[in-house]
Amino acid sequence: MATVDLNDVRKVYAGGFEAVKGISIAIPDKALCVLVGPSGCGKSTLLRMIAGLETISAGTISIDGKVVNSIGPTDRDIAMVFQNYALYPHMSVYDNMAYGLRNRGTPKPEIDARVRATAKTLELDQLLDRKPRQLSGGQRQRVAMGRAIVRNPKVFLFDEPLSNLDAKLRGQMRVEIKNLQRNLGVTSVYVTHDQLEAMTLADMLVVMNGGLIEQVGAPMDIYEKP
Ligand code: ADP
Ligand code: ADP
């Protein structure tokens, strides 16, 4: 189980630009929280701060009630899925998925069991020997998710994972991500600028603008009000 709490989080970049101006959000266990808003409103900055990839200028970020401000990205028990897949081109699907576990010194039999179970969940079990270039866009995206899932993280972070896919595949993957997130019950934060994606996926929707929260609520509460 994992809750993610942001308390008056701010980001001032070197040079003095304030990209995130004091954001507080309480994300419940197992919820999928979508951050939506126009380009430049601070979504990626906020996500990167949750990931530990960007320093926090003020405020606190807690996972399961524990402040993680000074904890490095690899020790936060989170996994991040990017839009450009970020797969290693020279490695097989199996090795791409095993990479993070090997780095952490996980015993070989456990790595093997987890990679195979994850591949099965994602219907990648027939493709374990392929290289990324021998896969379709949707399959690559699934490997990218597999790499995140295989570590059993407490929190998933998605940074516009579907924005490089064509419309049809995007629709398909949207459903897959929703089902996967629900089945695994992993608390997730998902960044997108696509309103349809935000509405379909979100349990909790956070609309951002200019580094601030404009609205928070269930998708229906936000989009169906006059
Ligand atoms: P979004 O993800 O919503 O498009 P970002 O978080 O990427 O927004 O960026 C928010 C604002 O912060 C933008 O104005 C962007 O130009 C600025 N910004 C992002 N990264 C940096 C940086 N490393 N240095 C200075 N400004 C940055
Ligand atoms: P995104 O797709 O998230 O909007 P961008 O193209 O805005 O990404 O940013 C790409 C990279 O450049 C990010 O690492 C971001 O932090 C950095 N960046 C964005 N805006 C600025 C800026 N004004 N000054 C310095 N770095 C920036």
PDB file of C-alpha atoms and ligand atoms in Angstrom:
ATOM      1  CA  MET A   1       0.000   0.000   0.000  1.00  0.00           C
ATOM      2  CA  ALA A   2       1.147   3.547  -0.636  1.00  0.00           C
ATOM      3  CA  THR A   3      -0.196   7.035  -0.239  1.00  0.00           C
ATOM      4  CA  VAL A   4       1.520  10.008  -1.849  1.00  0.00           C
ATOM      5  CA  ASP A   5       1.200  13.390  -0.163  1.00  0.00           C
ATOM      6  CA  LEU A   6       2.400  16.693  -1.546  1.00  0.00           C
ATOM      7  CA  ASN A   7       2.431  19.548   0.925  1.00  0.00           C
ATOM      8  CA  ASP A   8       2.933  23.078  -0.459  1.00  0.00           C
ATOM      9  CA  VAL A   9       5.536  21.844  -2.953  1.00  0.00           C
ATOM     10  CA  ARG A  10       7.477  24.481  -4.882  1.00  0.00           C
ATOM     11  CA  LYS A  11      10.150  24.522  -7.543  1.00  0.00           C
ATOM     12  CA  VAL A  12      12.311  27.504  -8.351  1.00  0.00           C
ATOM     13  CA  TYR A  13      14.762  26.750 -11.164  1.00  0.00           C
ATOM     14  CA  ALA A  14      18.263  28.198 -11.245  1.00  0.00           C
ATOM     15  CA  GLY A  15      17.719  31.641 -12.692  1.00  0.00           C
ATOM     16  CA  GLY A  16      14.736  32.236 -10.416  1.00  0.00           C
ATOM     17  CA  PHE A  17      11.819  30.957 -12.509  1.00  0.00           C
ATOM     18  CA  GLU A  18       9.127  29.467 -10.266  1.00  0.00           C
ATOM     19  CA  ALA A  19       7.694  26.528 -12.223  1.00  0.00           C
ATOM     20  CA  VAL A  20       5.644  25.047  -9.322  1.00  0.00           C
ATOM     21  CA  LYS A  21       4.133  27.572  -6.948  1.00  0.00           C
ATOM     22  CA  GLY A  22       2.857  25.699  -3.924  1.00  0.00           C
ATOM     23  CA  ILE A  23       0.965  22.490  -4.648  1.00  0.00           C
ATOM     24  CA  SER A  24      -0.771  20.284  -2.077  1.00  0.00           C
ATOM     25  CA  ILE A  25      -2.367  16.983  -3.092  1.00  0.00           C
ATOM     26  CA  ALA A  26      -3.226  13.853  -1.068  1.00  0.00           C
ATOM     27  CA  ILE A  27      -3.270  10.782  -3.315  1.00  0.00           C
ATOM     28  CA  PRO A  28      -5.006   7.788  -1.669  1.00  0.00           C
ATOM     29  CA  ASP A  29      -3.683   4.234  -1.781  1.00  0.00           C
ATOM     30  CA  LYS A  30      -4.241   2.484  -5.169  1.00  0.00           C
ATOM     31  CA  ALA A  31      -5.544   5.655  -6.837  1.00  0.00           C
ATOM     32  CA  LEU A  32      -4.543   6.815 -10.301  1.00  0.00           C
ATOM     33  CA  CYS A  33      -3.998  10.558 -10.094  1.00  0.00           C
ATOM     34  CA  VAL A  34      -3.730  12.386 -13.422  1.00  0.00           C
ATOM     35  CA  LEU A  35      -1.960  15.741 -13.708  1.00  0.00           C
ATOM     36  CA  VAL A  36      -3.346  17.575 -16.720  1.00  0.00           C
ATOM     37  CA  GLY A  37      -2.817  21.076 -18.093  1.00  0.00           C
ATOM     38  CA  PRO A  38      -1.215  23.063 -20.907  1.00  0.00           C
ATOM     39  CA  SER A  39       2.433  22.712 -21.890  1.00  0.00           C
ATOM     40  CA  GLY A  40       4.707  24.535 -19.464  1.00  0.00           C
ATOM     41  CA  CYS A  41       2.290  24.496 -16.492  1.00  0.00           C
ATOM     42  CA  GLY A  42       4.731  22.474 -14.370  1.00  0.00           C
ATOM     43  CA  LYS A  43       3.409  18.884 -14.684  1.00  0.00           C
ATOM     44  CA  SER A  44       6.748  17.261 -15.543  1.00  0.00           C
ATOM     45  CA  THR A  45       8.560  19.302 -12.938  1.00  0.00           C
ATOM     46  CA  LEU A  46       6.148  18.078 -10.267  1.00  0.00           C
ATOM     47  CA  LEU A  47       6.400  14.458 -11.436  1.00  0.00           C
ATOM     48  CA  ARG A  48      10.193  14.666 -11.516  1.00  0.00           C
ATOM     49  CA  MET A  49      10.189  15.960  -7.952  1.00  0.00           C
ATOM     50  CA  ILE A  50       8.058  12.993  -6.850  1.00  0.00           C
ATOM     51  CA  ALA A  51      10.531  10.730  -8.671  1.00  0.00           C
ATOM     52  CA  GLY A  52      13.500  12.367  -6.962  1.00  0.00           C
ATOM     53  CA  LEU A  53      14.969  13.461 -10.304  1.00  0.00           C
ATOM     54  CA  GLU A  54      14.567  17.134  -9.456  1.00  0.00           C
ATOM     55  CA  THR A  55      15.267  18.857  -6.110  1.00  0.00           C
ATOM     56  CA  ILE A  56      12.354  20.306  -4.148  1.00  0.00           C
ATOM     57  CA  SER A  57      12.741  24.043  -3.437  1.00  0.00           C
ATOM     58  CA  ALA A  58      10.144  24.131  -0.621  1.00  0.00           C
ATOM     59  CA  GLY A  59       7.414  21.963   0.873  1.00  0.00           C
ATOM     60  CA  THR A  60       7.407  18.201   1.419  1.00  0.00           C
ATOM     61  CA  ILE A  61       6.657  15.053  -0.546  1.00  0.00           C
ATOM     62  CA  SER A  62       5.756  11.971   1.499  1.00  0.00           C
ATOM     63  CA  ILE A  63       5.263   8.360   0.469  1.00  0.00           C
ATOM     64  CA  ASP A  64       3.342   6.316   3.051  1.00  0.00           C
ATOM     65  CA  GLY A  65       3.661   9.202   5.483  1.00  0.00           C
ATOM     66  CA  LYS A  66       7.449   9.296   5.229  1.00  0.00           C
ATOM     67  CA  VAL A  67       9.051  12.470   3.894  1.00  0.00           C
ATOM     68  CA  VAL A  68      11.220  11.562   0.895  1.00  0.00           C
ATOM     69  CA  ASN A  69      12.641  15.026   0.077  1.00  0.00           C
ATOM     70  CA  SER A  70      16.208  13.938   0.708  1.00  0.00           C
ATOM     71  CA  ILE A  71      15.894  10.336  -0.490  1.00  0.00           C
ATOM     72  CA  GLY A  72      17.497   9.566  -3.865  1.00  0.00           C
ATOM     73  CA  PRO A  73      15.467   8.283  -6.830  1.00  0.00           C
ATOM     74  CA  THR A  74      16.654   4.671  -6.599  1.00  0.00           C
ATOM     75  CA  ASP A  75      15.647   4.427  -2.920  1.00  0.00           C
ATOM     76  CA  ARG A  76      12.117   5.793  -3.279  1.00  0.00           C
ATOM     77  CA  ASP A  77      10.427   2.577  -4.319  1.00  0.00           C
ATOM     78  CA  ILE A  78       8.920   4.211  -7.401  1.00  0.00           C
ATOM     79  CA  ALA A  79       9.058   3.293 -11.083  1.00  0.00           C
ATOM     80  CA  MET A  80       8.722   5.691 -13.976  1.00  0.00           C
ATOM     81  CA  VAL A  81       7.379   5.072 -17.492  1.00  0.00           C
ATOM     82  CA  PHE A  82       8.464   7.580 -20.165  1.00  0.00           C
ATOM     83  CA  GLN A  83       7.040   8.548 -23.544  1.00  0.00           C
ATOM     84  CA  ASN A  84      10.152   7.572 -25.491  1.00  0.00           C
ATOM     85  CA  TYR A  85      10.201   4.045 -23.962  1.00  0.00           C
ATOM     86  CA  ALA A  86      13.841   4.485 -22.887  1.00  0.00           C
ATOM     87  CA  LEU A  87      14.568   0.827 -23.736  1.00  0.00           C
ATOM     88  CA  TYR A  88      18.137  -0.346 -24.284  1.00  0.00           C
ATOM     89  CA  PRO A  89      18.268  -1.071 -28.046  1.00  0.00           C
ATOM     90  CA  HIS A  90      21.045  -3.666 -27.880  1.00  0.00           C
ATOM     91  CA  MET A  91      19.344  -5.731 -25.145  1.00  0.00           C
ATOM     92  CA  SER A  92      16.607  -8.339 -25.515  1.00  0.00           C
ATOM     93  CA  VAL A  93      13.161  -7.829 -23.994  1.00  0.00           C
ATOM     94  CA  TYR A  94      14.191 -10.186 -21.195  1.00  0.00           C
ATOM     95  CA  ASP A  95      17.385  -8.252 -20.437  1.00  0.00           C
ATOM     96  CA  ASN A  96      15.588  -4.917 -20.600  1.00  0.00           C
ATOM     97  CA  MET A  97      13.152  -6.133 -17.971  1.00  0.00           C
ATOM     98  CA  ALA A  98      15.829  -7.803 -15.829  1.00  0.00           C
ATOM     99  CA  TYR A  99      18.208  -4.828 -15.889  1.00  0.00           C
ATOM    100  CA  GLY A 100      16.918  -2.962 -12.826  1.00  0.00           C
ATOM    101  CA  LEU A 101      16.748  -6.131 -10.732  1.00  0.00           C
ATOM    102  CA  ARG A 102      20.295  -7.154 -11.700  1.00  0.00           C
ATOM    103  CA  ASN A 103      21.526  -3.700 -10.697  1.00  0.00           C
ATOM    104  CA  ARG A 104      19.991  -4.187  -7.290  1.00  0.00           C
ATOM    105  CA  GLY A 105      21.663  -7.553  -6.869  1.00  0.00           C
ATOM    106  CA  THR A 106      18.455  -9.587  -6.863  1.00  0.00           C
ATOM    107  CA  PRO A 107      19.213 -13.353  -6.942  1.00  0.00           C
ATOM    108  CA  LYS A 108      19.092 -14.860 -10.437  1.00  0.00           C
ATOM    109  CA  PRO A 109      16.221 -17.343  -9.862  1.00  0.00           C
ATOM    110  CA  GLU A 110      14.083 -14.549  -8.440  1.00  0.00           C
ATOM    111  CA  ILE A 111      14.882 -12.297 -11.398  1.00  0.00           C
ATOM    112  CA  ASP A 112      13.908 -15.079 -13.764  1.00  0.00           C
ATOM    113  CA  ALA A 113      10.616 -15.771 -11.979  1.00  0.00           C
ATOM    114  CA  ARG A 114       9.662 -12.113 -11.832  1.00  0.00           C
ATOM    115  CA  VAL A 115      10.579 -11.335 -15.440  1.00  0.00           C
ATOM    116  CA  ARG A 116       8.585 -14.331 -16.698  1.00  0.00           C
ATOM    117  CA  ALA A 117       5.554 -13.569 -14.548  1.00  0.00           C
ATOM    118  CA  THR A 118       5.567  -9.919 -15.635  1.00  0.00           C
ATOM    119  CA  ALA A 119       5.992 -10.888 -19.286  1.00  0.00           C
ATOM    120  CA  LYS A 120       2.993 -13.152 -18.965  1.00  0.00           C
ATOM    121  CA  THR A 121       0.830 -10.428 -17.404  1.00  0.00           C
ATOM    122  CA  LEU A 122       1.703  -8.153 -20.327  1.00  0.00           C
ATOM    123  CA  GLU A 123       1.485 -10.887 -22.987  1.00  0.00           C
ATOM    124  CA  LEU A 124       5.151 -10.489 -23.806  1.00  0.00           C
ATOM    125  CA  ASP A 125       6.112 -14.070 -22.952  1.00  0.00           C
ATOM    126  CA  GLN A 126       6.602 -15.052 -26.618  1.00  0.00           C
ATOM    127  CA  LEU A 127       8.790 -12.016 -27.298  1.00  0.00           C
ATOM    128  CA  LEU A 128      11.450 -12.300 -24.586  1.00  0.00           C
ATOM    129  CA  ASP A 129      14.333 -12.910 -27.026  1.00  0.00           C
ATOM    130  CA  ARG A 130      13.526 -10.026 -29.343  1.00  0.00           C
ATOM    131  CA  LYS A 131      15.317  -6.703 -29.522  1.00  0.00           C
ATOM    132  CA  PRO A 132      13.282  -3.489 -29.229  1.00  0.00           C
ATOM    133  CA  ARG A 133      13.605  -2.793 -32.986  1.00  0.00           C
ATOM    134  CA  GLN A 134      11.825  -6.095 -33.697  1.00  0.00           C
ATOM    135  CA  LEU A 135       8.747  -4.964 -31.757  1.00  0.00           C
ATOM    136  CA  SER A 136       5.732  -2.816 -32.609  1.00  0.00           C
ATOM    137  CA  GLY A 137       5.162   0.504 -30.854  1.00  0.00           C
ATOM    138  CA  GLY A 138       2.576  -1.018 -28.526  1.00  0.00           C
ATOM    139  CA  GLN A 139       4.834  -3.938 -27.655  1.00  0.00           C
ATOM    140  CA  ARG A 140       7.699  -1.564 -26.866  1.00  0.00           C
ATOM    141  CA  GLN A 141       5.440   0.456 -24.621  1.00  0.00           C
ATOM    142  CA  ARG A 142       4.473  -2.740 -22.827  1.00  0.00           C
ATOM    143  CA  VAL A 143       8.128  -3.652 -22.313  1.00  0.00           C
ATOM    144  CA  ALA A 144       8.654  -0.192 -20.834  1.00  0.00           C
ATOM    145  CA  MET A 145       5.789  -0.879 -18.434  1.00  0.00           C
ATOM    146  CA  GLY A 146       7.147  -4.354 -17.738  1.00  0.00           C
ATOM    147  CA  ARG A 147      10.428  -2.848 -16.693  1.00  0.00           C
ATOM    148  CA  ALA A 148       8.554  -0.725 -14.181  1.00  0.00           C
ATOM    149  CA  ILE A 149       6.250  -3.488 -12.890  1.00  0.00           C
ATOM    150  CA  VAL A 150       8.936  -6.146 -12.471  1.00  0.00           C
ATOM    151  CA  ARG A 151      10.434  -4.275  -9.526  1.00  0.00           C
ATOM    152  CA  ASN A 152       7.164  -4.303  -7.561  1.00  0.00           C
ATOM    153  CA  PRO A 153       7.326  -0.579  -6.855  1.00  0.00           C
ATOM    154  CA  LYS A 154       4.995   1.144  -4.415  1.00  0.00           C
ATOM    155  CA  VAL A 155       4.279   3.978  -6.834  1.00  0.00           C
ATOM    156  CA  PHE A 156       4.135   4.265 -10.648  1.00  0.00           C
ATOM    157  CA  LEU A 157       4.917   7.544 -12.346  1.00  0.00           C
ATOM    158  CA  PHE A 158       3.897   8.014 -15.976  1.00  0.00           C
ATOM    159  CA  ASP A 159       5.264  10.924 -18.014  1.00  0.00           C
ATOM    160  CA  GLU A 160       3.078  11.258 -21.132  1.00  0.00           C
ATOM    161  CA  PRO A 161       3.673   7.577 -21.923  1.00  0.00           C
ATOM    162  CA  LEU A 162       1.359   7.505 -24.948  1.00  0.00           C
ATOM    163  CA  SER A 163       2.127  10.750 -26.709  1.00  0.00           C
ATOM    164  CA  ASN A 164       4.391   9.165 -29.340  1.00  0.00           C
ATOM    165  CA  LEU A 165       1.817   6.563 -30.400  1.00  0.00           C
ATOM    166  CA  ASP A 166      -0.787   6.862 -33.162  1.00  0.00           C
ATOM    167  CA  ALA A 167      -4.420   7.495 -32.188  1.00  0.00           C
ATOM    168  CA  LYS A 168      -5.579   3.876 -32.459  1.00  0.00           C
ATOM    169  CA  LEU A 169      -2.769   2.454 -30.387  1.00  0.00           C
ATOM    170  CA  ARG A 170      -3.127   5.265 -27.902  1.00  0.00           C
ATOM    171  CA  GLY A 171      -6.757   4.279 -27.301  1.00  0.00           C
ATOM    172  CA  GLN A 172      -5.787   0.630 -26.886  1.00  0.00           C
ATOM    173  CA  MET A 173      -2.920   1.354 -24.519  1.00  0.00           C
ATOM    174  CA  ARG A 174      -5.098   3.681 -22.478  1.00  0.00           C
ATOM    175  CA  VAL A 175      -7.376   0.762 -21.689  1.00  0.00           C
ATOM    176  CA  GLU A 176      -4.412  -1.520 -20.998  1.00  0.00           C
ATOM    177  CA  ILE A 177      -2.838   0.922 -18.579  1.00  0.00           C
ATOM    178  CA  LYS A 178      -6.107   1.431 -16.746  1.00  0.00           C
ATOM    179  CA  ASN A 179      -6.683  -2.325 -16.370  1.00  0.00           C
ATOM    180  CA  LEU A 180      -3.128  -2.985 -15.350  1.00  0.00           C
ATOM    181  CA  GLN A 181      -3.126  -0.226 -12.767  1.00  0.00           C
ATOM    182  CA  ARG A 182      -6.420  -1.459 -11.346  1.00  0.00           C
ATOM    183  CA  ASN A 183      -5.320  -5.104 -11.254  1.00  0.00           C
ATOM    184  CA  LEU A 184      -1.963  -4.357  -9.684  1.00  0.00           C
ATOM    185  CA  GLY A 185      -3.428  -1.739  -7.350  1.00  0.00           C
ATOM    186  CA  VAL A 186      -0.333   0.425  -7.533  1.00  0.00           C
ATOM    187  CA  THR A 187      -0.778   4.078  -6.563  1.00  0.00           C
ATOM    188  CA  SER A 188       0.013   6.072  -9.714  1.00  0.00           C
ATOM    189  CA  VAL A 189       0.658   9.604 -10.901  1.00  0.00           C
ATOM    190  CA  TYR A 190       0.118  10.143 -14.617  1.00  0.00           C
ATOM    191  CA  VAL A 191       1.044  13.276 -16.562  1.00  0.00           C
ATOM    192  CA  THR A 192      -0.682  14.176 -19.820  1.00  0.00           C
ATOM    193  CA  HIS A 193      -1.845  17.223 -21.756  1.00  0.00           C
ATOM    194  CA  ASP A 194      -4.608  15.128 -23.407  1.00  0.00           C
ATOM    195  CA  GLN A 195      -8.036  15.719 -21.841  1.00  0.00           C
ATOM    196  CA  LEU A 196      -9.563  12.496 -23.133  1.00  0.00           C
ATOM    197  CA  GLU A 197      -6.700  10.477 -21.709  1.00  0.00           C
ATOM    198  CA  ALA A 198      -7.073  12.337 -18.411  1.00  0.00           C
ATOM    199  CA  MET A 199     -10.823  11.700 -18.205  1.00  0.00           C
ATOM    200  CA  THR A 200     -10.588   8.010 -19.099  1.00  0.00           C
ATOM    201  CA  LEU A 201      -7.777   7.168 -16.743  1.00  0.00           C
ATOM    202  CA  ALA A 202      -8.180   9.310 -13.664  1.00  0.00           C
ATOM    203  CA  ASP A 203      -9.649   8.351 -10.317  1.00  0.00           C
ATOM    204  CA  MET A 204      -8.431  11.753  -9.224  1.00  0.00           C
ATOM    205  CA  LEU A 205      -7.865  14.593 -11.644  1.00  0.00           C
ATOM    206  CA  VAL A 206      -5.619  17.560 -10.919  1.00  0.00           C
ATOM    207  CA  VAL A 207      -5.909  20.418 -13.401  1.00  0.00           C
ATOM    208  CA  MET A 208      -2.788  22.599 -13.351  1.00  0.00           C
ATOM    209  CA  ASN A 209      -2.133  26.032 -14.798  1.00  0.00           C
ATOM    210  CA  GLY A 210       0.870  28.309 -14.382  1.00  0.00           C
ATOM    211  CA  GLY A 211       2.445  26.190 -11.648  1.00  0.00           C
ATOM    212  CA  LEU A 212      -0.743  26.116  -9.575  1.00  0.00           C
ATOM    213  CA  ILE A 213      -3.728  23.807  -9.112  1.00  0.00           C
ATOM    214  CA  GLU A 214      -6.826  25.079 -10.880  1.00  0.00           C
ATOM    215  CA  GLN A 215      -9.169  22.240  -9.912  1.00  0.00           C
ATOM    216  CA  VAL A 216      -9.057  18.833  -8.169  1.00  0.00           C
ATOM    217  CA  GLY A 217     -11.724  16.141  -8.214  1.00  0.00           C
ATOM    218  CA  ALA A 218     -13.208  13.125  -9.949  1.00  0.00           C
ATOM    219  CA  PRO A 219     -13.232  13.567 -13.767  1.00  0.00           C
ATOM    220  CA  MET A 220     -17.025  13.882 -13.848  1.00  0.00           C
ATOM    221  CA  ASP A 221     -17.034  16.647 -11.273  1.00  0.00           C
ATOM    222  CA  ILE A 222     -14.569  18.633 -13.315  1.00  0.00           C
ATOM    223  CA  TYR A 223     -15.646  18.135 -16.914  1.00  0.00           C
ATOM    224  CA  GLU A 224     -19.406  17.947 -16.608  1.00  0.00           C
ATOM    225  CA  LYS A 225     -19.961  21.134 -14.687  1.00  0.00           C
ATOM    226  CA  PRO A 226     -21.459  23.940 -16.760  1.00  0.00           C
TER     227      PRO A 226
HETATM  228  P1  ADP B   1       4.926  20.754 -18.433  1.00  0.00           P
HETATM  229  O1  ADP B   1       5.413  19.398 -18.089  1.00  0.00           O
HETATM  230  O2  ADP B   1       3.593  21.075 -17.842  1.00  0.00           O
HETATM  231  O3  ADP B   1       4.977  21.016 -19.906  1.00  0.00           O
HETATM  232  P2  ADP B   1       7.388  21.602 -17.223  1.00  0.00           P
HETATM  233  O4  ADP B   1       7.335  21.141 -15.836  1.00  0.00           O
HETATM  234  O5  ADP B   1       8.208  20.837 -18.211  1.00  0.00           O
HETATM  235  O6  ADP B   1       5.913  21.812 -17.762  1.00  0.00           O
HETATM  236  O7  ADP B   1       7.925  23.103 -17.223  1.00  0.00           O
HETATM  237  C1  ADP B   1       7.335  24.105 -16.427  1.00  0.00           C
HETATM  238  C2  ADP B   1       8.061  25.417 -16.666  1.00  0.00           C
HETATM  239  O8  ADP B   1       9.372  25.334 -16.128  1.00  0.00           O
HETATM  240  C3  ADP B   1       8.224  25.781 -18.128  1.00  0.00           C
HETATM  241  O9  ADP B   1       8.078  27.170 -18.261  1.00  0.00           O
HETATM  242  C4  ADP B   1       9.644  25.337 -18.448  1.00  0.00           C
HETATM  243  O10 ADP B   1      10.210  26.105 -19.489  1.00  0.00           O
HETATM  244  C5  ADP B   1      10.345  25.595 -17.133  1.00  0.00           C
HETATM  245  N1  ADP B   1      11.476  24.684 -16.942  1.00  0.00           N
HETATM  246  C6  ADP B   1      11.459  23.334 -17.021  1.00  0.00           C
HETATM  247  N2  ADP B   1      12.648  22.821 -16.758  1.00  0.00           N
HETATM  248  C7  ADP B   1      13.453  23.874 -16.507  1.00  0.00           C
HETATM  249  C8  ADP B   1      14.829  24.007 -16.174  1.00  0.00           C
HETATM  250  N3  ADP B   1      15.626  22.929 -16.053  1.00  0.00           N
HETATM  251  N4  ADP B   1      15.323  25.239 -15.988  1.00  0.00           N
HETATM  252  C9  ADP B   1      14.534  26.321 -16.082  1.00  0.00           C
HETATM  253  N5  ADP B   1      13.232  26.281 -16.409  1.00  0.00           N
HETATM  254  C10 ADP B   1      12.704  25.067 -16.606  1.00  0.00           C
HETATM  255  P1  ADP B   2       8.458  18.303 -21.899  1.00  0.00           P
HETATM  256  O1  ADP B   2       8.269  17.329 -23.014  1.00  0.00           O
HETATM  257  O2  ADP B   2       8.365  17.704 -20.532  1.00  0.00           O
HETATM  258  O3  ADP B   2       7.667  19.577 -22.038  1.00  0.00           O
HETATM  259  P2  ADP B   2      10.671  20.007 -22.519  1.00  0.00           P
HETATM  260  O4  ADP B   2      10.953  19.854 -23.970  1.00  0.00           O
HETATM  261  O5  ADP B   2       9.924  21.186 -21.997  1.00  0.00           O
HETATM  262  O6  ADP B   2       9.999  18.669 -21.992  1.00  0.00           O
HETATM  263  O7  ADP B   2      12.024  19.944 -21.700  1.00  0.00           O
HETATM  264  C1  ADP B   2      13.049  19.005 -22.014  1.00  0.00           C
HETATM  265  C2  ADP B   2      14.182  19.196 -21.011  1.00  0.00           C
HETATM  266  O8  ADP B   2      14.639  20.538 -20.998  1.00  0.00           O
HETATM  267  C3  ADP B   2      13.740  18.876 -19.589  1.00  0.00           C
HETATM  268  O9  ADP B   2      14.790  18.211 -18.933  1.00  0.00           O
HETATM  269  C4  ADP B   2      13.511  20.235 -18.951  1.00  0.00           C
HETATM  270  O10 ADP B   2      13.770  20.209 -17.556  1.00  0.00           O
HETATM  271  C5  ADP B   2      14.509  21.115 -19.698  1.00  0.00           C
HETATM  272  N1  ADP B   2      13.988  22.480 -19.854  1.00  0.00           N
HETATM  273  C6  ADP B   2      12.753  22.848 -20.242  1.00  0.00           C
HETATM  274  N2  ADP B   2      12.609  24.169 -20.240  1.00  0.00           N
HETATM  275  C7  ADP B   2      13.808  24.670 -19.852  1.00  0.00           C
HETATM  276  C8  ADP B   2      14.322  25.992 -19.650  1.00  0.00           C
HETATM  277  N3  ADP B   2      13.562  27.067 -19.828  1.00  0.00           N
HETATM  278  N4  ADP B   2      15.596  26.114 -19.238  1.00  0.00           N
HETATM  279  C9  ADP B   2      16.356  25.047 -19.053  1.00  0.00           C
HETATM  280  N5  ADP B   2      15.941  23.771 -19.219  1.00  0.00           N
HETATM  281  C10 ADP B   2      14.683  23.586 -19.626  1.00  0.00           C
END
